PDB file of C-alpha atoms in Angstrom:
ATOM      1  CA  ILE A 185     107.378 119.064  93.793  1.00  0.00           C
ATOM      2  CA  CYS A 186     108.385 118.019  97.421  1.00  0.00           C
ATOM      3  CA  LYS A 187     111.589 118.195  98.212  1.00  0.00           C
ATOM      4  CA  LEU A 188     112.784 116.557 101.549  1.00  0.00           C
ATOM      5  CA  ALA A 189     116.391 115.543 103.997  1.00  0.00           C
ATOM      6  CA  ILE A 190     117.682 112.278 104.722  1.00  0.00           C
ATOM      7  CA  GLN A 191     117.518 112.795 108.398  1.00  0.00           C
ATOM      8  CA  GLU A 192     118.950 108.385 108.733  1.00  0.00           C
ATOM      9  CA  ILE A 193     121.000 106.568 106.445  1.00  0.00           C
ATOM     10  CA  ALA A 194     121.288 102.856 107.122  1.00  0.00           C
ATOM     11  CA  PRO A 195     123.381 100.146 104.737  1.00  0.00           C
ATOM     12  CA  SER A 196     122.060  96.880 104.757  1.00  0.00           C
ATOM     13  CA  PRO A 197     125.465  93.981 106.620  1.00  0.00           C
ATOM     14  CA  ASP A 198     125.352  92.462 102.402  1.00  0.00           C
ATOM     15  CA  GLY A 199     126.319  96.188 101.264  1.00  0.00           C
ATOM     16  CA  ALA A 200     123.240  96.023  98.492  1.00  0.00           C
ATOM     17  CA  LYS A 201     120.861  98.035  99.850  1.00  0.00           C
ATOM     18  CA  VAL A 202     120.721 101.501 101.418  1.00  0.00           C
ATOM     19  CA  ALA A 203     118.103 102.254 103.687  1.00  0.00           C
ATOM     20  CA  PHE A 204     117.232 106.231 104.727  1.00  0.00           C
ATOM     21  CA  LEU A 205     115.100 108.174 107.012  1.00  0.00           C
ATOM     22  CA  THR A 206     113.159 111.617 105.358  1.00  0.00           C
ATOM     23  CA  GLN A 207     111.753 114.607 107.255  1.00  0.00           C
ATOM     24  CA  SER A 208     111.219 117.839 105.266  1.00  0.00           C
ATOM     25  CA  VAL A 209     113.350 120.286 104.675  1.00  0.00           C
ATOM     26  CA  SER A 210     113.421 123.067 107.336  1.00  0.00           C
ATOM     27  CA  HIS A 211     113.751 120.163 110.291  1.00  0.00           C
ATOM     28  CA  ARG A 212     109.575 120.800 111.476  1.00  0.00           C
ATOM     29  CA  MET A 213     106.683 118.997 111.521  1.00  0.00           C
ATOM     30  CA  GLU A 214     104.738 120.281 108.755  1.00  0.00           C
ATOM     31  CA  ASN A 215     103.484 117.114 107.486  1.00  0.00           C
ATOM     32  CA  PRO A 216     103.813 113.884 109.175  1.00  0.00           C
ATOM     33  CA  ALA A 217     104.108 112.198 104.913  1.00  0.00           C
ATOM     34  CA  ASP A 218     107.543 114.196 104.559  1.00  0.00           C
ATOM     35  CA  ILE A 219     109.370 110.765 107.219  1.00  0.00           C
ATOM     36  CA  GLU A 220     108.884 108.149 105.481  1.00  0.00           C
ATOM     37  CA  ILE A 221     111.583 104.815 105.151  1.00  0.00           C
ATOM     38  CA  PHE A 222     113.327 104.694 101.063  1.00  0.00           C
ATOM     39  CA  GLU A 223     115.343 102.315  99.824  1.00  0.00           C
ATOM     40  CA  VAL A 224     117.728 102.747  97.316  1.00  0.00           C
ATOM     41  CA  PRO A 225     120.341 100.520  95.597  1.00  0.00           C
ATOM     42  CA  SER A 226     124.456 100.280  97.059  1.00  0.00           C
ATOM     43  CA  SER A 227     125.341 100.649  93.086  1.00  0.00           C
ATOM     44  CA  GLY A 228     123.455 103.603  92.790  1.00  0.00           C
ATOM     45  CA  GLY A 229     120.461 103.293  90.632  1.00  0.00           C
ATOM     46  CA  GLU A 230     116.597 103.997  90.886  1.00  0.00           C
ATOM     47  CA  THR A 231     114.814 105.325  94.156  1.00  0.00           C
ATOM     48  CA  ARG A 232     112.425 103.419  95.868  1.00  0.00           C
ATOM     49  CA  GLN A 233     109.491 105.106  99.196  1.00  0.00           C
ATOM     50  CA  ILE A 234     108.984 101.938 101.646  1.00  0.00           C
ATOM     51  CA  THR A 235     106.604 103.194 103.711  1.00  0.00           C
ATOM     52  CA  HIS A 236     103.440 105.843 103.420  1.00  0.00           C
ATOM     53  CA  ASN A 237     101.763 106.979 106.611  1.00  0.00           C
ATOM     54  CA  GLN A 238     101.389 109.372 109.694  1.00  0.00           C
ATOM     55  CA  ALA A 239     103.057 107.820 111.545  1.00  0.00           C
ATOM     56  CA  LEU A 240     106.594 109.574 112.342  1.00  0.00           C
ATOM     57  CA  GLU A 241     109.732 106.298 112.359  1.00  0.00           C
ATOM     58  CA  ALA A 242     113.276 105.899 113.569  1.00  0.00           C
ATOM     59  CA  GLY A 243     115.422 104.116 114.464  1.00  0.00           C
ATOM     60  CA  LEU A 244     116.706 102.271 111.438  1.00  0.00           C
ATOM     61  CA  ARG A 245     118.095  99.225 111.514  1.00  0.00           C
ATOM     62  CA  TRP A 246     118.818  96.074 109.346  1.00  0.00           C
ATOM     63  CA  SER A 247     118.365  92.961 110.017  1.00  0.00           C
ATOM     64  CA  PRO A 248     121.689  90.789 110.399  1.00  0.00           C
ATOM     65  CA  ASP A 249     120.568  88.986 106.736  1.00  0.00           C
ATOM     66  CA  SER A 250     120.030  92.308 105.569  1.00  0.00           C
ATOM     67  CA  ARG A 251     115.980  90.756 104.746  1.00  0.00           C
ATOM     68  CA  SER A 252     114.516  93.410 107.592  1.00  0.00           C
ATOM     69  CA  ILE A 253     113.995  97.201 108.240  1.00  0.00           C
ATOM     70  CA  TYR A 254     113.282  97.781 112.003  1.00  0.00           C
ATOM     71  CA  PHE A 255     112.238 100.349 113.000  1.00  0.00           C
ATOM     72  CA  VAL A 256     110.206 102.880 116.150  1.00  0.00           C
ATOM     73  CA  VAL A 257     108.069 105.434 116.566  1.00  0.00           C
ATOM     74  CA  HIS A 258     108.337 107.107 119.574  1.00  0.00           C
ATOM     75  CA  ALA A 259     105.575 107.797 122.212  1.00  0.00           C
ATOM     76  CA  ALA A 260     102.881 110.749 120.347  1.00  0.00           C
ATOM     77  CA  GLY A 261     105.075 110.441 116.911  1.00  0.00           C
ATOM     78  CA  GLY A 262     101.765 108.693 115.379  1.00  0.00           C
ATOM     79  CA  SER A 263     100.198 105.484 114.453  1.00  0.00           C
ATOM     80  CA  LEU A 264     100.834 102.464 111.807  1.00  0.00           C
ATOM     81  CA  GLU A 265      97.553 101.648 112.371  1.00  0.00           C
ATOM     82  CA  GLY A 266      95.208 104.236 110.205  1.00  0.00           C
ATOM     83  CA  SER A 267      95.274 108.248 110.170  1.00  0.00           C
ATOM     84  CA  TYR A 268      97.631 109.676 113.228  1.00  0.00           C
ATOM     85  CA  ARG A 269      97.122 110.116 117.209  1.00  0.00           C
ATOM     86  CA  ASP A 270      99.484 109.064 119.811  1.00  0.00           C
ATOM     87  CA  VAL A 271      99.655 106.313 121.744  1.00  0.00           C
ATOM     88  CA  GLN A 272     102.898 104.819 122.990  1.00  0.00           C
ATOM     89  CA  GLY A 273     105.948 104.002 121.781  1.00  0.00           C
ATOM     90  CA  ARG A 274     105.906 100.463 119.018  1.00  0.00           C
ATOM     91  CA  LEU A 275     109.420  98.156 117.225  1.00  0.00           C
ATOM     92  CA  TYR A 276     107.747  97.356 114.081  1.00  0.00           C
ATOM     93  CA  ARG A 277     109.000  94.353 111.379  1.00  0.00           C
ATOM     94  CA  LEU A 278     109.367  95.975 107.443  1.00  0.00           C
ATOM     95  CA  ASN A 279     109.996  93.821 104.792  1.00  0.00           C
ATOM     96  CA  PRO A 280     111.694  96.057 102.387  1.00  0.00           C
ATOM     97  CA  GLU A 281     110.206  93.487  99.144  1.00  0.00           C
ATOM     98  CA  ASP A 282     107.093  94.155  99.884  1.00  0.00           C
ATOM     99  CA  GLY A 283     106.861  97.192 102.154  1.00  0.00           C
ATOM    100  CA  LYS A 284     104.786  94.532 104.787  1.00  0.00           C
ATOM    101  CA  ILE A 285     105.192  95.632 108.871  1.00  0.00           C
ATOM    102  CA  GLU A 286     104.258  94.180 111.783  1.00  0.00           C
ATOM    103  CA  ARG A 287     104.008  95.030 114.880  1.00  0.00           C
ATOM    104  CA  LEU A 288     106.540  93.851 117.084  1.00  0.00           C
ATOM    105  CA  GLY A 289     106.562  93.460 121.327  1.00  0.00           C
ATOM    106  CA  ALA A 290     102.402  93.596 120.956  1.00  0.00           C
ATOM    107  CA  ASP A 291     101.621  92.251 124.549  1.00  0.00           C
ATOM    108  CA  PHE A 292     103.357  94.661 125.835  1.00  0.00           C
ATOM    109  CA  ALA A 293     101.438  96.624 127.666  1.00  0.00           C
ATOM    110  CA  GLY A 294     104.031  99.943 128.377  1.00  0.00           C
ATOM    111  CA  SER A 295     105.833 102.062 125.766  1.00  0.00           C
ATOM    112  CA  LEU A 296     108.665 100.256 123.819  1.00  0.00           C
ATOM    113  CA  GLU A 297     111.673 103.206 122.380  1.00  0.00           C
ATOM    114  CA  ASP A 298     114.696 101.992 121.151  1.00  0.00           C
ATOM    115  CA  LEU A 299     115.631  99.150 119.480  1.00  0.00           C
ATOM    116  CA  GLU A 300     118.508  97.428 119.005  1.00  0.00           C
ATOM    117  CA  VAL A 301     119.411  94.337 116.826  1.00  0.00           C
ATOM    118  CA  LEU A 302     122.685  91.805 118.258  1.00  0.00           C
ATOM    119  CA  PRO A 303     124.241  89.549 115.800  1.00  0.00           C
ATOM    120  CA  SER A 304     122.386  86.613 116.705  1.00  0.00           C
ATOM    121  CA  GLY A 305     119.774  89.042 115.347  1.00  0.00           C
ATOM    122  CA  GLN A 306     118.362  88.991 118.227  1.00  0.00           C
ATOM    123  CA  LEU A 307     116.000  92.398 119.071  1.00  0.00           C
ATOM    124  CA  ILE A 308     116.156  93.882 122.178  1.00  0.00           C
ATOM    125  CA  ALA A 309     114.679  97.360 123.375  1.00  0.00           C
ATOM    126  CA  LEU A 310     113.838  99.919 126.418  1.00  0.00           C
ATOM    127  CA  GLY A 311     110.735  99.597 127.562  1.00  0.00           C
ATOM    128  CA  LEU A 312     108.978 101.651 129.653  1.00  0.00           C
ATOM    129  CA  LYS A 313     106.329 100.904 132.751  1.00  0.00           C
ATOM    130  CA  GLY A 314     106.246 103.049 135.278  1.00  0.00           C
ATOM    131  CA  THR A 315     108.572 105.792 135.714  1.00  0.00           C
ATOM    132  CA  GLU A 316     111.448 102.873 135.168  1.00  0.00           C
ATOM    133  CA  GLN A 317     112.576 102.245 131.465  1.00  0.00           C
ATOM    134  CA  GLN A 318     114.212  98.964 131.160  1.00  0.00           C
ATOM    135  CA  VAL A 319     115.797  96.374 128.717  1.00  0.00           C
ATOM    136  CA  TYR A 320     113.583  93.479 127.071  1.00  0.00           C
ATOM    137  CA  GLN A 321     114.426  90.707 124.975  1.00  0.00           C
ATOM    138  CA  ILE A 322     111.810  91.209 121.822  1.00  0.00           C
ATOM    139  CA  ASP A 323     110.100  87.993 120.027  1.00  0.00           C
ATOM    140  CA  GLY A 324     106.928  88.543 117.835  1.00  0.00           C
ATOM    141  CA  ALA A 325     104.741  90.123 119.889  1.00  0.00           C
ATOM    142  CA  LYS A 326     106.005  88.687 123.247  1.00  0.00           C
ATOM    143  CA  ALA A 327     108.763  91.006 125.384  1.00  0.00           C
ATOM    144  CA  THR A 328     110.684  89.676 128.124  1.00  0.00           C
ATOM    145  CA  LYS A 329     112.244  91.722 130.710  1.00  0.00           C
ATOM    146  CA  LEU A 330     116.177  90.716 130.384  1.00  0.00           C
ATOM    147  CA  PRO A 331     118.152  90.780 134.477  1.00  0.00           C
ATOM    148  CA  GLY A 332     118.847  93.648 135.456  1.00  0.00           C
ATOM    149  CA  VAL A 333     119.264  96.593 138.173  1.00  0.00           C
ATOM    150  CA  ALA A 334     116.759  98.638 139.415  1.00  0.00           C
ATOM    151  CA  GLY A 335     116.670 102.060 137.804  1.00  0.00           C
ATOM    152  CA  SER A 336     116.254 103.589 134.418  1.00  0.00           C
ATOM    153  CA  TYR A 337     118.316 101.887 131.635  1.00  0.00           C
ATOM    154  CA  SER A 338     118.271 105.062 128.538  1.00  0.00           C
ATOM    155  CA  GLY A 339     120.044 103.688 126.167  1.00  0.00           C
ATOM    156  CA  PHE A 340     122.745 101.499 124.768  1.00  0.00           C
ATOM    157  CA  SER A 341     124.479  99.763 122.324  1.00  0.00           C
ATOM    158  CA  ALA A 342     125.269  96.520 120.449  1.00  0.00           C
ATOM    159  CA  PRO A 343     128.352  95.466 119.562  1.00  0.00           C
ATOM    160  CA  ARG A 344     128.725  94.418 116.401  1.00  0.00           C
ATOM    161  CA  SER A 345     130.049  90.819 117.201  1.00  0.00           C
ATOM    162  CA  GLY A 346     130.073  88.893 121.210  1.00  0.00           C
ATOM    163  CA  ASN A 347     127.074  89.227 122.959  1.00  0.00           C
ATOM    164  CA  ALA A 348     127.032  91.838 125.384  1.00  0.00           C
ATOM    165  CA  LEU A 349     125.347  95.164 126.333  1.00  0.00           C
ATOM    166  CA  LEU A 350     126.605  98.705 126.674  1.00  0.00           C
ATOM    167  CA  VAL A 351     123.910 100.453 129.055  1.00  0.00           C
ATOM    168  CA  ARG A 352     123.993 103.796 130.564  1.00  0.00           C
ATOM    169  CA  ARG A 353     121.513 103.552 133.207  1.00  0.00           C
ATOM    170  CA  SER A 354     120.526 105.775 136.735  1.00  0.00           C
ATOM    171  CA  SER A 355     118.071 105.448 139.449  1.00  0.00           C
ATOM    172  CA  ILE A 356     117.034 108.192 141.933  1.00  0.00           C
ATOM    173  CA  ASN A 357     120.186 108.277 144.081  1.00  0.00           C
ATOM    174  CA  HIS A 358     123.163 107.645 141.212  1.00  0.00           C
ATOM    175  CA  PRO A 359     123.009 109.940 138.431  1.00  0.00           C
ATOM    176  CA  ALA A 360     123.865 108.702 134.845  1.00  0.00           C
ATOM    177  CA  GLN A 361     126.345 106.134 134.518  1.00  0.00           C
ATOM    178  CA  VAL A 362     128.046 103.087 131.643  1.00  0.00           C
TER     179      VAL A 362
END
């Protein structure tokens, strides 16, 4: 019997379901299959494993309509496209009903590392190209760099309403600031 710990919890916006991400109880990387996405009704009931792969999923986010779960597989976190191998960071959209997974930002020639879903449903991600990590809007396979200043963005947070992002940015001459 395999026992797992819960690493992340993400309640759906409609309140009907809870998605969660597991890890080994030792918190060590013992088996990539220990890190998977599950779903359970908020009212209780049977837990259902949604993903079955060799990738290390992270950053669970629901779409505003509660129909999709977005997640990231960080650089060196494996791949959903077959057996475990290290690739650049990638973003995915999961349909929890049928388990279908779509890779997002596939045309981006860098590493996509973190994501946020805006109240409008737009997907925003941090993309690393060269030595700068910038903010990109993701639309299907396309990644469009958003206006910003030179430097690197290391994190962001989206409000529950509105159209602004809270970001951390640094440059060679400036430490990280919000």
